[in-house]
Short mmCIF file of C-alpha atoms in Angstrom, two decimals:
data_model
loop_
_atom_site.label_atom_id
_atom_site.label_comp_id
_atom_site.label_asym_id
_atom_site.label_seq_id
_atom_site.Cartn_x
_atom_site.Cartn_y
_atom_site.Cartn_z
CA MET A 770 0.25 -0.20 -0.22
CA ASN A 771 2.86 1.93 1.14
CA ASP A 772 4.76 2.64 -2.19
CA VAL A 773 4.57 6.36 -1.13
CA SER A 774 3.92 6.32 1.83
CA LYS A 775 6.98 8.00 4.76
CA ASP A 776 7.55 7.97 8.81
CA PHE A 777 7.01 11.26 8.88
CA GLY A 778 10.77 12.70 8.49
CA SER A 779 13.49 10.65 10.90
CA SER A 780 11.98 10.96 14.09
CA GLY A 781 12.46 7.17 14.95
CA THR A 782 10.85 5.39 17.24
CA PRO A 783 8.33 7.92 18.55
CA PRO A 784 8.51 8.22 22.63
CA VAL A 785 6.31 6.71 25.34
CA VAL A 786 4.54 9.74 26.34
CA ASP A 787 1.53 9.23 28.68
CA SER A 788 -0.86 12.39 26.80
CA TYR A 789 -2.90 11.84 23.52
CA ALA A 790 -0.68 14.33 21.46
CA HIS A 791 0.93 12.21 19.13
CA PRO A 792 4.94 11.89 19.06
CA LEU A 793 5.23 12.95 16.01
CA MET A 794 2.89 15.57 15.99
CA ASP A 795 5.47 18.36 14.12
CA ALA A 796 6.52 16.25 11.77
CA ILE A 797 3.05 15.09 10.48
CA LEU A 798 1.87 18.81 10.46
CA SER A 799 4.63 20.06 8.53
CA GLU A 800 5.06 17.14 5.93
CA SER A 801 1.06 17.23 5.56
CA ALA A 802 1.45 20.71 4.80
CA SER A 803 4.27 20.63 2.13
CA LEU A 804 2.08 18.21 0.50
CA LEU A 805 -0.87 20.29 0.95
CA SER A 806 0.76 23.69 -0.46
CA THR A 807 1.45 21.52 -4.38
CA ILE A 808 -2.10 22.05 -5.08
CA PRO A 809 -4.73 25.15 -5.39
CA GLU A 810 -7.55 24.23 -2.77
CA GLY A 811 -4.48 23.62 -0.31
CA ARG A 812 -3.00 26.47 -0.48
CA ARG A 813 -5.59 28.17 0.08
CA LEU A 814 -6.78 26.19 3.59
CA LEU A 815 -3.54 26.84 4.60
CA ALA A 816 -3.33 29.97 4.11
CA LEU A 817 -7.08 30.79 5.87
CA SER A 818 -5.44 28.85 8.80
CA LYS A 819 -2.63 30.96 8.84
CA GLU A 820 -5.04 34.35 8.91
CA ARG A 821 -7.14 32.46 11.13
CA ASN A 822 -5.01 31.41 13.05
CA TYR A 823 -6.45 27.95 13.61
CA LYS A 824 -4.53 25.60 16.17
CA ILE A 825 -4.46 22.00 14.41
CA LYS A 826 -3.14 19.41 16.77
CA VAL A 827 -2.93 15.94 16.55
CA ILE A 828 -3.56 13.20 18.40
CA SER A 829 -2.53 9.46 17.76
CA GLY A 830 -5.81 6.98 16.55
CA ARG A 831 -6.95 4.00 15.48
CA GLU A 832 -7.58 5.61 11.49
CA PRO A 833 -6.76 8.97 9.93
CA ASP A 834 -9.65 11.20 10.83
CA PHE A 835 -10.08 14.64 11.77
CA ARG A 836 -12.34 16.15 14.68
CA TYR A 837 -14.01 19.76 14.92
CA VAL A 838 -13.23 20.83 18.83
CA SER A 839 -13.99 24.54 18.47
CA GLU A 840 -14.72 27.43 16.54
CA ASP A 841 -11.04 27.54 15.68
CA THR A 842 -9.29 24.13 16.72
CA ALA A 843 -9.28 20.99 15.40
CA TYR A 844 -7.32 17.72 15.84
CA LEU A 845 -6.06 15.37 13.63
CA VAL A 846 -6.28 11.15 14.40
CA CYS A 847 -2.95 9.65 13.19
CA PRO A 848 -2.11 5.70 13.95
CA LEU A 849 1.08 5.87 16.54
CA ASN A 850 2.86 3.98 13.61
CA THR A 851 2.61 6.58 10.95
CA LYS A 852 4.72 3.68 8.30
CA ALA A 853 1.12 2.44 8.61
CA VAL A 854 -0.21 5.86 7.04
CA ASP A 855 0.09 7.15 3.86
CA LEU A 856 1.35 11.04 3.71
CA ASP A 857 -1.28 11.76 0.76
CA VAL A 858 -4.25 10.59 3.13
CA MET A 859 -3.04 12.88 6.57
CA ALA A 860 -2.57 15.77 3.79
CA LEU A 861 -6.15 15.13 3.02
CA ILE A 862 -7.67 15.18 5.83
CA TYR A 863 -5.70 18.33 7.40
CA GLY A 864 -6.96 20.26 4.77
CA LEU A 865 -10.54 18.63 5.09
CA ALA A 866 -10.04 19.78 9.80
CA ILE A 867 -9.37 23.45 8.21
CA TYR A 868 -12.63 23.72 6.32
CA GLU A 869 -14.51 22.42 8.68
CA LEU A 870 -13.63 25.04 10.83
CA GLU A 871 -14.14 27.79 7.86
CA GLN A 872 -17.42 26.11 6.77
CA PRO A 873 -19.38 28.08 9.33
CA SER A 874 -17.91 31.29 8.07
CA ILE A 875 -19.44 30.52 4.45
CA GLY A 876 -22.87 29.26 5.97
CA ILE A 877 -22.09 25.79 6.11
CA TYR A 878 -23.45 25.66 9.84
CA ARG A 879 -22.57 22.20 12.41
CA ALA A 880 -25.76 19.57 13.74
CA GLY A 881 -26.15 19.25 17.27
CA PHE A 882 -27.19 16.35 18.51
CA ASP A 883 -31.24 16.34 17.50
CA PRO A 884 -32.87 14.28 15.10
CA SER A 885 -34.76 17.93 13.69
CA GLN A 886 -30.86 19.18 12.78
CA LYS A 887 -30.38 16.29 10.05
CA HIS A 888 -30.69 18.54 7.64
CA ILE A 889 -27.82 20.37 8.86
CA LEU A 890 -25.95 17.64 9.07
CA PHE A 891 -26.61 16.01 5.49
CA ALA A 892 -25.88 19.78 4.15
CA GLN A 893 -22.60 20.08 6.15
CA LEU A 894 -21.73 16.44 5.49
CA LEU A 895 -22.53 17.13 1.88
CA ASP A 896 -20.18 20.16 1.40
CA ILE A 897 -17.38 18.66 3.19
CA THR A 898 -17.37 15.43 0.83
CA ILE A 899 -17.88 17.65 -1.71
CA LYS A 900 -14.58 19.40 -0.85
CA MET A 901 -13.12 16.06 -0.52
CA CYS A 902 -13.57 15.41 -4.05
CA GLN A 903 -12.32 18.67 -4.67
CA ILE A 904 -8.75 18.18 -3.29
CA VAL A 905 -8.71 14.75 -4.36
CA GLY A 906 -9.34 16.31 -8.07
CA GLU A 907 -6.70 18.50 -7.45
CA PHE A 908 -3.91 16.10 -6.42
CA GLU A 909 -5.09 13.37 -9.01
CA ASP A 910 -4.32 16.72 -11.70
CA VAL A 911 -0.88 17.60 -9.73
CA ASP A 912 0.65 14.25 -9.90
CA ASN A 913 -1.72 11.59 -11.84
CA SER A 914 -1.90 9.36 -8.79
CA THR A 915 -4.91 7.34 -7.82
CA LYS A 916 -3.58 6.75 -4.68
CA LEU A 917 -6.16 9.39 -3.15
CA VAL A 918 -9.01 7.98 -5.57
CA ASP A 919 -8.53 4.54 -4.87
CA TYR A 920 -8.81 6.11 -0.39
CA LEU A 921 -11.92 7.64 -1.86
CA THR A 922 -13.45 4.31 -3.24
CA LYS A 923 -13.31 3.01 0.12
CA LEU A 924 -15.23 5.11 1.46
CA GLY A 925 -17.73 4.75 -0.53
CA HIS A 926 -17.81 7.70 -2.50
CA SER A 927 -16.54 6.75 -5.94
CA GLU A 928 -20.02 7.35 -8.17
CA LEU A 929 -19.88 11.29 -6.31
CA TYR A 930 -16.49 11.94 -6.84
CA ARG A 931 -17.16 10.38 -10.39
CA GLY A 932 -19.98 13.18 -11.08
CA PHE A 933 -17.92 16.22 -9.04
CA ARG A 934 -15.25 15.34 -12.24
CA LEU A 935 -17.84 15.36 -14.69
CA GLY A 936 -18.66 18.70 -13.59
CA LYS A 937 -22.31 17.76 -12.18
CA SER A 938 -24.51 20.15 -10.59
CA LYS A 939 -24.97 20.31 -6.85
CA GLU A 940 -28.26 19.05 -7.50
CA GLU A 941 -27.55 16.04 -8.96
CA LEU A 942 -24.39 15.93 -6.65
CA THR A 943 -26.84 15.96 -3.94
CA LYS A 944 -28.91 13.16 -5.40
CA ILE A 945 -25.58 10.78 -5.77
CA TYR A 946 -24.63 11.69 -2.12
CA SER A 947 -28.50 10.86 -0.54
CA VAL A 948 -28.02 7.05 -2.80
CA ILE A 949 -24.68 6.77 -0.98
CA VAL A 950 -25.71 7.22 3.03
CA ASN A 951 -28.85 5.97 2.43
CA ALA A 952 -30.67 9.62 2.73
CA VAL A 953 -34.15 10.11 2.21
CA MET S 295 -13.35 16.31 25.17
CA PHE S 296 -15.86 14.11 27.29
CA THR S 297 -18.20 15.75 29.06
CA PRO S 298 -20.98 13.55 31.47
CA VAL S 299 -24.07 15.43 30.08
CA THR S 300 -22.69 15.00 26.67
CA SER S 301 -21.17 11.89 26.46
CA GLU S 302 -22.03 7.93 26.98
CA GLY S 303 -19.72 5.28 27.52
CA LYS S 304 -19.34 1.55 26.77
CA CYS S 305 -18.10 -1.58 27.51
CA THR S 306 -17.65 -5.04 26.17
CA ARG S 307 -16.04 -8.09 27.20
CA LEU S 308 -13.46 -9.95 24.90
CA PRO S 309 -12.87 -13.25 25.15
CA PHE S 310 -9.11 -13.29 25.30
CA LEU S 311 -8.67 -10.61 27.97
CA GLN S 312 -9.64 -12.32 31.73
CA ASN S 313 -10.06 -9.43 33.32
CA PHE S 314 -9.89 -6.37 30.92
CA LEU S 315 -12.73 -5.02 28.90
CA LEU S 316 -13.24 -3.20 25.76
CA TYR S 317 -14.22 0.68 26.81
CA ARG S 318 -15.93 3.82 24.17
CA LEU S 319 -16.35 6.97 25.20
CA THR S 320 -18.11 8.91 22.88
CA ASN S 321 -19.03 12.78 23.14
CA PHE S 322 -22.64 13.25 21.69
CA SER S 323 -21.88 16.93 21.90
CA SER S 324 -22.21 17.79 18.03
CA LEU S 325 -22.32 15.23 15.16
CA PRO S 326 -20.80 12.94 13.60
CA THR S 327 -19.81 12.14 17.35
CA PHE S 328 -16.55 11.31 18.04
CA SER S 329 -15.49 8.23 19.78
CA MET S 330 -11.80 6.96 21.70
CA ASP S 331 -11.42 3.07 22.69
CA PHE S 332 -9.48 1.54 25.69
CA ILE S 333 -8.85 -1.54 27.09
CA SER S 334 -9.10 -1.15 30.93
CA ASN S 335 -9.76 -3.27 34.31
CA GLY S 336 -12.15 -0.08 35.75
CA GLU S 337 -8.96 0.88 37.03
CA ASP S 338 -6.10 1.44 34.07
CA PHE S 339 -6.90 2.53 31.21
CA PHE S 340 -5.02 2.06 28.41
CA TYR S 341 -5.55 3.59 24.89
CA MET S 342 -6.17 2.15 21.28
CA ASP S 343 -3.75 3.87 19.68
CA GLY S 344 -3.60 2.47 16.05
CA ALA S 345 -0.65 0.49 17.39
CA ASP S 346 -0.35 -2.57 19.50
CA THR S 347 0.52 -1.10 22.85
CA ALA S 348 -2.36 -1.82 24.57
CA ILE S 349 -2.43 -5.08 23.73
CA GLN S 350 2.06 -5.91 24.63
CA GLU S 351 0.18 -3.97 27.82
CA MET S 352 -1.88 -7.01 27.74
CA VAL S 353 0.87 -9.25 27.64
CA ARG S 354 2.83 -7.90 30.25
CA GLN S 355 0.21 -7.97 32.76
CA ASN S 356 -0.69 -11.56 32.03
CA GLU S 357 -3.79 -11.17 30.89
CA LEU S 358 -3.48 -12.11 26.86
CA ASN S 359 -5.31 -15.48 26.54
CA ILE S 360 -4.59 -17.02 22.42
CA THR S 361 -6.26 -20.19 22.10
CA SER S 362 -8.35 -22.02 19.21
CA GLU S 363 -11.01 -20.57 20.96
CA THR S 364 -10.19 -17.49 21.06
CA VAL S 365 -7.63 -16.41 18.33
CA LEU S 366 -9.83 -15.67 15.86
CA ALA S 367 -11.28 -13.38 17.79
CA TYR S 368 -8.76 -11.80 18.74
CA LEU S 369 -7.90 -11.46 14.90
CA HIS S 370 -11.16 -9.67 13.94
CA PHE S 371 -10.39 -7.11 17.21
CA TYR S 372 -6.29 -6.67 15.74
CA TYR S 373 -7.06 -6.08 12.73
CA CYS S 374 -9.53 -3.64 13.47
CA TYR S 375 -7.52 -2.23 15.98
CA VAL S 376 -3.67 -1.64 14.97
CA ARG S 377 -3.09 0.10 12.01
CA LEU S 378 -0.69 -2.11 9.62
CA PRO S 379 2.11 -1.31 6.34
CA GLU S 380 0.21 -3.79 4.60
CA GLY S 381 -2.59 -1.35 4.38
CA GLU S 382 -6.66 -2.31 5.21
CA ILE S 383 -7.28 -6.37 6.40
CA ILE S 384 -10.33 -7.43 7.13
CA LEU S 385 -11.17 -11.75 7.46
CA LEU S 386 -14.11 -12.07 5.36
CA LYS S 387 -17.62 -14.20 5.78
CA ASN S 388 -16.75 -15.21 2.10
CA VAL S 389 -15.68 -13.42 -1.04
CA ALA S 390 -19.71 -12.34 -1.81
CA GLU S 391 -19.14 -10.13 1.28
CA ILE S 392 -16.01 -7.95 -0.17
CA PRO S 393 -18.95 -5.45 -2.22
CA TYR S 394 -20.91 -4.56 0.65
CA ILE S 395 -17.56 -4.09 3.34
CA ASP S 396 -16.32 -0.54 3.12
CA LEU S 397 -14.62 1.72 5.37
CA TYR S 398 -17.61 3.09 6.86
CA ASP S 399 -19.04 -0.07 8.03
CA GLU S 400 -17.97 0.10 11.59
CA GLU S 401 -20.48 -2.37 13.01
CA ARG S 402 -19.17 -5.09 10.76
CA ARG S 403 -15.31 -4.44 11.37
CA GLU S 404 -15.83 -4.58 14.64
CA SER S 405 -17.87 -7.98 15.06
CA LEU S 406 -16.15 -10.38 16.68
CA ASP S 407 -17.53 -13.07 16.02
CA VAL S 408 -17.39 -13.67 11.88
CA VAL S 409 -16.80 -17.24 11.21
CA PRO S 410 -15.18 -17.05 7.49
CA GLU S 411 -16.08 -20.16 5.34
CA GLY S 412 -12.69 -22.35 5.20
CA LEU S 413 -11.36 -21.57 8.18
CA GLN S 414 -8.54 -23.39 9.23
CA ILE S 415 -7.11 -23.22 12.68
CA ASP S 416 -3.55 -25.18 13.51
CA ARG S 417 -1.08 -24.80 16.11
CA ASP S 418 2.41 -25.60 15.50
CA GLU S 419 3.35 -27.10 19.38
CA THR S 420 7.04 -26.18 19.13
CA THR S 421 6.66 -22.62 18.29
CA GLY S 422 2.75 -21.98 20.61
CA GLU S 423 2.50 -20.32 17.72
CA PHE S 424 -1.26 -20.66 15.79
CA LEU S 425 -1.72 -20.52 12.26
CA VAL S 426 -5.01 -19.85 10.61
CA SER S 427 -6.29 -19.97 7.07
CA ALA S 428 -8.84 -17.59 5.86
CA PRO S 429 -10.61 -15.38 2.96
CA ALA S 430 -9.18 -11.83 3.73
CA LEU S 431 -9.97 -8.48 2.08
CA TYR S 432 -5.63 -7.33 2.06
CA ASP S 433 -5.82 -4.04 0.81
CA SER S 434 -8.44 -4.22 -0.77
CA SER S 435 -7.79 -6.54 -2.49
CA PRO S 436 -9.77 -10.46 -2.28
CA MET S 437 -7.02 -12.60 -0.55
CA GLU S 438 -7.10 -16.35 0.82
CA VAL S 439 -4.18 -15.21 3.77
CA LEU S 440 -1.98 -17.50 6.19
CA ILE S 441 -2.05 -15.80 9.61
CA ARG S 442 0.54 -16.80 12.47
CA VAL S 443 -0.24 -15.41 15.63
CA SER S 444 2.48 -16.43 18.21
CA PRO S 445 1.69 -16.37 22.07
CA ASP S 446 2.83 -12.87 22.70
CA GLY S 447 -0.14 -11.91 20.27
CA LYS S 448 2.10 -10.87 17.83
CA VAL S 449 0.93 -11.19 14.13
CA SER S 450 1.94 -11.74 11.08
CA THR S 451 -0.49 -12.39 7.54
CA PHE S 452 0.62 -13.64 4.23
CA PRO S 453 -1.24 -13.53 1.39
CA LYS S 454 -1.55 -16.81 -0.36
CA ARG S 455 -3.54 -16.37 -3.62
CA MET S 456 -5.92 -14.06 -5.05
CA LEU S 457 -10.22 -15.02 -4.91
CA THR S 458 -12.69 -14.77 -6.60
CA LEU S 459 -16.51 -15.19 -7.24
CA GLU S 460 -15.72 -18.43 -8.95
CA ASN S 461 -13.41 -19.77 -6.13
CA ILE S 462 -16.25 -20.22 -3.68
CA GLN S 463 -18.56 -21.86 -6.24
#
């Protein structure tokens, strides 16, 4: 799987720590940002993060992921063994974490744990999944790699990605996404 | 990250551990929800950090009990919680299951009692290792794999051959 994955710098074996912070946090952020900066949307997101002073931290966890914490803070989740993680995936996740912090300022709000807000949740998840398609598409254009396309496929979004790349409308993408997540 | 009002804690027994349970803390304050998993005896909590750190702690505490009855559940757990350089590995019920599994299918990935068709479990009496042969999704490809499980919980996975739907018909 990891033909281009890195050990995130040369820090060697992670030290034993007693917190959830990933011991290679600085290297993960630095190398993910470096890769993200090779695409236009990545550069926009990194600049936005700097301008708004977003706080992005990395905690260890079961699989690559990102979590909104507060209006200016998000966590990236990265397995302790970075040899088992694709840097491309972490760069994608870094970009999405920044975008999730940006969303409220562009009118995409977060849903509370309340069934009456499921339409808000749907709109937010659709929006961020389309952003994922945009970032993956830009990476595919830049390096001709299908690594992140394969990752999208694993997540079940291959049809949405295909629709996005074909330039389908937001309405058409919404229909595709509704089928994927079994929304009614 | 977790407050009593907006969070929930659950636990479940793991057949290969004697006095420790798997705990899950979930924060429901916003959606999507956020969970963190731990192995604990109620006093000591070991975070599942994507490596086998907590499992090795169980070995040090003489908690890990891998037998021919528990090795399959152990493997489901291991592949679910330990991130491997080989990529995602999921033991399959059968090859026909492949089109329906994706990374969002948490319930399936966390199911420890799925018995793969054609499962074979042998024990090497000289080393104490278990040798398990089963169909698996190996980095997105359906493969028959041979798995070596050492008494201290180390798992080595070797792809043997690609599987197709014809293989099981």
